[in-house]
C-alpha atoms as an extended CHARMM CRD file, in Angstrom:
* protein
*
       156  EXT
         1         1  MET       CA             -0.6250000000       29.4160000000       41.5710000000  PROA      1               0.0000000000
         2         2  SER       CA             -3.6630000000       27.6650000000       41.7750000000  PROA      2               0.0000000000
         3         3  ASN       CA             -4.7120000000       24.7350000000       39.6040000000  PROA      3               0.0000000000
         4         4  GLN       CA             -7.4310000000       26.7310000000       37.8780000000  PROA      4               0.0000000000
         5         5  GLU       CA             -5.0180000000       29.5640000000       37.2360000000  PROA      5               0.0000000000
         6         6  GLN       CA             -2.7120000000       27.1830000000       35.5070000000  PROA      6               0.0000000000
         7         7  PHE       CA             -5.2770000000       25.7280000000       33.4160000000  PROA      7               0.0000000000
         8         8  ASP       CA             -6.7610000000       29.3090000000       32.3890000000  PROA      8               0.0000000000
         9         9  GLU       CA             -3.0200000000       30.0780000000       31.4340000000  PROA      9               0.0000000000
        10        10  VAL       CA             -2.6820000000       26.8150000000       29.2980000000  PROA      10              0.0000000000
        11        11  GLU       CA             -6.2280000000       27.4770000000       27.5670000000  PROA      11              0.0000000000
        12        12  THR       CA             -5.1910000000       31.1150000000       26.5350000000  PROA      12              0.0000000000
        13        13  THR       CA             -1.6260000000       30.3070000000       25.0440000000  PROA      13              0.0000000000
        14        14  PRO       CA             -2.0840000000       30.4160000000       21.2560000000  PROA      14              0.0000000000
        15        15  ASN       CA             -1.3030000000       27.1670000000       19.4740000000  PROA      15              0.0000000000
        16        16  PRO       CA              1.4510000000       27.5210000000       16.9970000000  PROA      16              0.0000000000
        17        17  GLN       CA              0.0370000000       27.1400000000       13.2910000000  PROA      17              0.0000000000
        18        18  LEU       CA              2.0190000000       24.9930000000       10.7780000000  PROA      18              0.0000000000
        19        19  VAL       CA              3.3980000000       27.2230000000        7.8880000000  PROA      19              0.0000000000
        20        20  VAL       CA              3.3860000000       25.5160000000        4.4890000000  PROA      20              0.0000000000
        21        21  THR       CA              6.1860000000       27.1850000000        2.4320000000  PROA      21              0.0000000000
        22        22  GLU       CA              6.1140000000       27.3240000000       -1.2320000000  PROA      22              0.0000000000
        23        23  ASP       CA              8.9330000000       24.8750000000       -1.4260000000  PROA      23              0.0000000000
        24        24  MET       CA              6.8750000000       22.4490000000        0.4480000000  PROA      24              0.0000000000
        25        25  ARG       CA              3.9190000000       23.0900000000       -1.7070000000  PROA      25              0.0000000000
        26        26  SER       CA              6.1530000000       22.0990000000       -4.5770000000  PROA      26              0.0000000000
        27        27  TYR       CA              7.3920000000       19.0690000000       -3.0460000000  PROA      27              0.0000000000
        28        28  ILE       CA              3.8890000000       17.8730000000       -2.0590000000  PROA      28              0.0000000000
        29        29  TYR       CA              2.6580000000       18.7680000000       -5.5540000000  PROA      29              0.0000000000
        30        30  ASP       CA              5.6930000000       16.5100000000       -7.1710000000  PROA      30              0.0000000000
        31        31  MET       CA              5.1150000000       13.8230000000       -4.8310000000  PROA      31              0.0000000000
        32        32  ALA       CA              1.3210000000       13.6970000000       -5.7320000000  PROA      32              0.0000000000
        33        33  LYS       CA              2.2290000000       13.6240000000       -9.5030000000  PROA      33              0.0000000000
        34        34  TRP       CA              4.6170000000       10.4830000000       -8.7660000000  PROA      34              0.0000000000
        35        35  ALA       CA              2.0470000000        8.8530000000       -6.4870000000  PROA      35              0.0000000000
        36        36  ASN       CA             -0.3930000000        9.3290000000       -9.3660000000  PROA      36              0.0000000000
        37        37  PHE       CA              1.9850000000        7.6660000000      -11.7580000000  PROA      37              0.0000000000
        38        38  LEU       CA              2.8210000000        4.7480000000       -9.6420000000  PROA      38              0.0000000000
        39        39  GLY       CA             -1.0070000000        4.3500000000       -8.8800000000  PROA      39              0.0000000000
        40        40  ILE       CA             -1.8750000000        4.2030000000      -12.7120000000  PROA      40              0.0000000000
        41        41  VAL       CA              0.9970000000        1.5310000000      -12.9190000000  PROA      41              0.0000000000
        42        42  GLY       CA             -0.1400000000       -0.6550000000       -9.9730000000  PROA      42              0.0000000000
        43        43  PHE       CA             -3.8480000000       -0.6160000000      -11.3190000000  PROA      43              0.0000000000
        44        44  VAL       CA             -2.3040000000       -1.9570000000      -14.7430000000  PROA      44              0.0000000000
        45        45  LEU       CA             -0.2800000000       -4.4070000000      -12.6100000000  PROA      45              0.0000000000
        46        46  SER       CA             -3.2040000000       -5.5360000000      -10.6890000000  PROA      46              0.0000000000
        47        47  ALA       CA             -5.3020000000       -6.0240000000      -13.8460000000  PROA      47              0.0000000000
        48        48  PHE       CA             -2.8740000000       -8.0440000000      -15.5670000000  PROA      48              0.0000000000
        49        49  MET       CA             -2.7540000000      -10.2120000000      -12.5750000000  PROA      49              0.0000000000
        50        50  LEU       CA             -6.5470000000      -10.3970000000      -12.4050000000  PROA      50              0.0000000000
        51        51  MET       CA             -6.4200000000      -11.4080000000      -16.1870000000  PROA      51              0.0000000000
        52        52  ALA       CA             -3.5700000000      -14.0760000000      -15.3580000000  PROA      52              0.0000000000
        53        53  ALA       CA             -5.6710000000      -15.5050000000      -12.6580000000  PROA      53              0.0000000000
        54        54  LEU       CA             -8.8990000000      -15.7410000000      -14.5850000000  PROA      54              0.0000000000
        55        55  THR       CA             -7.1210000000      -17.3830000000      -17.6510000000  PROA      55              0.0000000000
        56        56  ILE       CA             -3.8670000000      -19.1510000000      -16.7840000000  PROA      56              0.0000000000
        57        57  GLY       CA             -5.1700000000      -21.2220000000      -13.8640000000  PROA      57              0.0000000000
        58        58  PRO       CA             -8.4110000000      -22.7250000000      -15.5750000000  PROA      58              0.0000000000
        59        59  THR       CA             -6.1240000000      -23.3050000000      -18.9250000000  PROA      59              0.0000000000
        60        60  MET       CA             -3.6260000000      -25.3260000000      -16.3090000000  PROA      60              0.0000000000
        61        61  ASN       CA             -6.6260000000      -27.4090000000      -15.3280000000  PROA      61              0.0000000000
        62        62  ALA       CA             -7.6400000000      -27.9850000000      -18.8000000000  PROA      62              0.0000000000
        63        63  ASN       CA             -4.0340000000      -28.6660000000      -20.1330000000  PROA      63              0.0000000000
        64        64  PRO       CA             -1.6760000000      -30.6790000000      -18.2880000000  PROA      64              0.0000000000
        65        65  GLU       CA              1.1220000000      -30.0420000000      -20.5950000000  PROA      65              0.0000000000
        66        66  LEU       CA              1.0900000000      -26.4500000000      -19.6260000000  PROA      66              0.0000000000
        67        67  SER       CA              1.8500000000      -27.2390000000      -15.9630000000  PROA      67              0.0000000000
        68        68  LYS       CA              4.8760000000      -29.0290000000      -17.3090000000  PROA      68              0.0000000000
        69        69  MET       CA              6.0290000000      -26.0590000000      -19.3190000000  PROA      69              0.0000000000
        70        70  MET       CA              5.4710000000      -23.6280000000      -16.3770000000  PROA      70              0.0000000000
        71        71  GLY       CA              8.4950000000      -25.2310000000      -14.6040000000  PROA      71              0.0000000000
        72        72  GLN       CA              7.8210000000      -24.6320000000      -10.6300000000  PROA      72              0.0000000000
        73        73  PHE       CA              4.7870000000      -22.6170000000      -11.1560000000  PROA      73              0.0000000000
        74        74  GLY       CA              3.3410000000      -26.0720000000      -12.7500000000  PROA      74              0.0000000000
        75        75  ALA       CA              3.6210000000      -27.7270000000       -9.4840000000  PROA      75              0.0000000000
        76        76  MET       CA              0.5250000000      -25.7620000000       -8.3330000000  PROA      76              0.0000000000
        77        77  ASP       CA             -2.8930000000      -26.6900000000       -9.3370000000  PROA      77              0.0000000000
        78        78  GLY       CA             -4.8040000000      -24.3260000000      -11.6430000000  PROA      78              0.0000000000
        79        79  THR       CA             -7.1620000000      -23.3010000000       -8.7440000000  PROA      79              0.0000000000
        80        80  THR       CA             -4.2810000000      -22.5490000000       -6.4180000000  PROA      80              0.0000000000
        81        81  PHE       CA             -2.3440000000      -20.5180000000       -9.0740000000  PROA      81              0.0000000000
        82        82  SER       CA             -5.7270000000      -18.4630000000       -9.5900000000  PROA      82              0.0000000000
        83        83  ILE       CA             -6.0290000000      -17.7630000000       -5.9740000000  PROA      83              0.0000000000
        84        84  VAL       CA             -2.4320000000      -16.6790000000       -5.3690000000  PROA      84              0.0000000000
        85        85  PHE       CA             -2.4870000000      -14.3830000000       -8.3020000000  PROA      85              0.0000000000
        86        86  LEU       CA             -5.9750000000      -13.0330000000       -7.0400000000  PROA      86              0.0000000000
        87        87  ILE       CA             -4.3020000000      -12.3460000000       -3.6960000000  PROA      87              0.0000000000
        88        88  TYR       CA             -1.2150000000      -10.5910000000       -5.2780000000  PROA      88              0.0000000000
        89        89  GLY       CA             -3.4710000000       -8.6260000000       -7.6670000000  PROA      89              0.0000000000
        90        90  LEU       CA             -5.4560000000       -7.3300000000       -4.6000000000  PROA      90              0.0000000000
        91        91  ALA       CA             -2.4340000000       -6.7210000000       -2.6240000000  PROA      91              0.0000000000
        92        92  ILE       CA             -1.2910000000       -4.2530000000       -5.5340000000  PROA      92              0.0000000000
        93        93  PHE       CA             -4.5480000000       -2.7270000000       -5.9140000000  PROA      93              0.0000000000
        94        94  TYR       CA             -5.3720000000       -1.4430000000       -2.4410000000  PROA      94              0.0000000000
        95        95  PRO       CA             -2.0680000000        0.7790000000       -2.1530000000  PROA      95              0.0000000000
        96        96  SER       CA             -2.5620000000        1.8070000000       -5.9430000000  PROA      96              0.0000000000
        97        97  LEU       CA             -5.7670000000        3.2220000000       -4.9870000000  PROA      97              0.0000000000
        98        98  LEU       CA             -4.5850000000        4.8940000000       -1.8300000000  PROA      98              0.0000000000
        99        99  MET       CA             -1.7850000000        6.3520000000       -4.1090000000  PROA      99              0.0000000000
       100       100  VAL       CA             -4.2180000000        7.9250000000       -6.6200000000  PROA      100             0.0000000000
       101       101  ARG       CA             -6.5490000000        9.2070000000       -3.8940000000  PROA      101             0.0000000000
       102       102  TYR       CA             -3.6690000000       10.8300000000       -1.9480000000  PROA      102             0.0000000000
       103       103  ALA       CA             -2.5380000000       12.4170000000       -5.5290000000  PROA      103             0.0000000000
       104       104  ALA       CA             -6.0710000000       13.8230000000       -6.2180000000  PROA      104             0.0000000000
       105       105  LYS       CA             -6.3940000000       15.2900000000       -2.7400000000  PROA      105             0.0000000000
       106       106  ALA       CA             -2.7690000000       16.5490000000       -2.4750000000  PROA      106             0.0000000000
       107       107  LYS       CA             -2.9720000000       17.9870000000       -5.9790000000  PROA      107             0.0000000000
       108       108  HSD       CA             -6.4150000000       19.8520000000       -4.8660000000  PROA      108             0.0000000000
       109       109  GLY       CA             -5.1860000000       21.0680000000       -1.7080000000  PROA      109             0.0000000000
       110       110  VAL       CA             -1.9150000000       22.6040000000       -2.9470000000  PROA      110             0.0000000000
       111       111  LEU       CA             -3.3910000000       24.3440000000       -5.8950000000  PROA      111             0.0000000000
       112       112  TYR       CA             -6.3830000000       25.9110000000       -4.2430000000  PROA      112             0.0000000000
       113       113  GLY       CA             -4.6320000000       26.0360000000       -0.8600000000  PROA      113             0.0000000000
       114       114  GLU       CA             -7.7740000000       23.9010000000        0.7220000000  PROA      114             0.0000000000
       115       115  GLN       CA             -6.6740000000       22.8830000000        4.1210000000  PROA      115             0.0000000000
       116       116  LEU       CA             -9.3220000000       20.2230000000        4.1920000000  PROA      116             0.0000000000
       117       117  SER       CA             -7.9720000000       18.3430000000        1.0310000000  PROA      117             0.0000000000
       118       118  LEU       CA             -4.3800000000       18.4550000000        2.0790000000  PROA      118             0.0000000000
       119       119  ASN       CA             -5.6640000000       16.7960000000        5.6360000000  PROA      119             0.0000000000
       120       120  GLU       CA             -7.5350000000       14.1420000000        3.5390000000  PROA      120             0.0000000000
       121       121  ALA       CA             -4.4090000000       13.4770000000        1.3930000000  PROA      121             0.0000000000
       122       122  MET       CA             -2.2480000000       13.1150000000        4.5760000000  PROA      122             0.0000000000
       123       123  GLY       CA             -4.7150000000       10.6810000000        6.0460000000  PROA      123             0.0000000000
       124       124  LYS       CA             -4.5480000000        8.5110000000        2.6240000000  PROA      124             0.0000000000
       125       125  LEU       CA             -0.5890000000        8.7890000000        3.0040000000  PROA      125             0.0000000000
       126       126  LYS       CA             -0.7420000000        7.7650000000        6.5430000000  PROA      126             0.0000000000
       127       127  SER       CA             -3.1900000000        4.5920000000        5.3740000000  PROA      127             0.0000000000
       128       128  LEU       CA             -0.5980000000        3.7130000000        2.7090000000  PROA      128             0.0000000000
       129       129  PHE       CA              2.3890000000        3.7680000000        5.2360000000  PROA      129             0.0000000000
       130       130  LYS       CA              0.3490000000        1.8440000000        7.6570000000  PROA      130             0.0000000000
       131       131  TYR       CA             -0.4720000000       -0.8060000000        4.7570000000  PROA      131             0.0000000000
       132       132  PHE       CA              3.2090000000       -1.2090000000        3.9100000000  PROA      132             0.0000000000
       133       133  GLY       CA              4.2220000000       -1.4150000000        7.5220000000  PROA      133             0.0000000000
       134       134  THR       CA              1.5680000000       -4.1730000000        8.0880000000  PROA      134             0.0000000000
       135       135  LEU       CA              2.9880000000       -6.0870000000        5.1720000000  PROA      135             0.0000000000
       136       136  ALA       CA              6.4590000000       -5.6600000000        6.6110000000  PROA      136             0.0000000000
       137       137  VAL       CA              5.5960000000       -7.2390000000        9.9740000000  PROA      137             0.0000000000
       138       138  ILE       CA              3.8390000000      -10.0960000000        8.2210000000  PROA      138             0.0000000000
       139       139  PHE       CA              6.7820000000      -10.9330000000        5.9130000000  PROA      139             0.0000000000
       140       140  ILE       CA              9.0840000000      -10.4530000000        8.8230000000  PROA      140             0.0000000000
       141       141  ALA       CA              7.0350000000      -12.9520000000       10.6230000000  PROA      141             0.0000000000
       142       142  ILE       CA              6.8790000000      -15.5450000000        7.5690000000  PROA      142             0.0000000000
       143       143  TYR       CA             10.5070000000      -15.2200000000        7.2440000000  PROA      143             0.0000000000
       144       144  LEU       CA             11.2980000000      -16.1390000000       11.0130000000  PROA      144             0.0000000000
       145       145  ILE       CA              8.8070000000      -18.9850000000       10.9600000000  PROA      145             0.0000000000
       146       146  ALA       CA             10.7090000000      -20.3220000000        7.9200000000  PROA      146             0.0000000000
       147       147  LEU       CA             13.8690000000      -19.9640000000        9.7790000000  PROA      147             0.0000000000
       148       148  VAL       CA             12.6910000000      -21.6010000000       12.8010000000  PROA      148             0.0000000000
       149       149  SER       CA             11.2720000000      -24.2840000000       10.5260000000  PROA      149             0.0000000000
       150       150  ALA       CA             14.4300000000      -24.6600000000        8.7940000000  PROA      150             0.0000000000
       151       151  VAL       CA             16.5090000000      -24.9220000000       11.9480000000  PROA      151             0.0000000000
       152       152  ILE       CA             14.1590000000      -27.4240000000       13.5650000000  PROA      152             0.0000000000
       153       153  GLY       CA             13.7910000000      -29.4030000000       10.4080000000  PROA      153             0.0000000000
       154       154  GLY       CA             17.8580000000      -29.5790000000       10.1600000000  PROA      154             0.0000000000
       155       155  VAL       CA             18.0640000000      -30.6740000000       13.5490000000  PROA      155             0.0000000000
       156       156  ALA       CA             15.3870000000      -33.5870000000       13.6170000000  PROA      156             0.0000000000
C-alpha cells in the first residue's frame, strides 16, 4: 500500500464522537452549582481581604498600639500588611472568577445542549486547574527553599 493510499484511508476514517450521557449532564450541572457557590464565597472573601487591606494597614500606621495588639501580624508595617492582604485578595479573586464563569457556561451548555458553551466551560475549568497547579509548584518551591535555608542556617 502506498503512502497516498494510507493517507486517504486515515482521512476517511470517521472520528469517534464523545457521547455525553444524562448522568454526565447531571454531574456537570451539579458541579456548576457548587462552582457557582464556591465562586461567590471566594468573591466575598476577597472583598473582606480588600477591605482589610484598605483599613487595617493605614490604622496600624496611625496607631502603634494596634500593632502591639495584633501579635505576630503587628511586626509588619501597615503598608506591608496592606500589600500582603491585597495579594491574598487577588489570589482568591481570580479562581473565584473562573469558577463563576465555568458555572455559567456549564449550566447553559447542559440545559440547552449547546456544545460551544460546554467547550468554553471546560476551557475555564482547565484554566482553574492550571492556576492551582501553578500555585502548588510555587508553594513547593518556597518550601524547598525554606528547608534548604534552614539546613544551611543550622550548619553555619
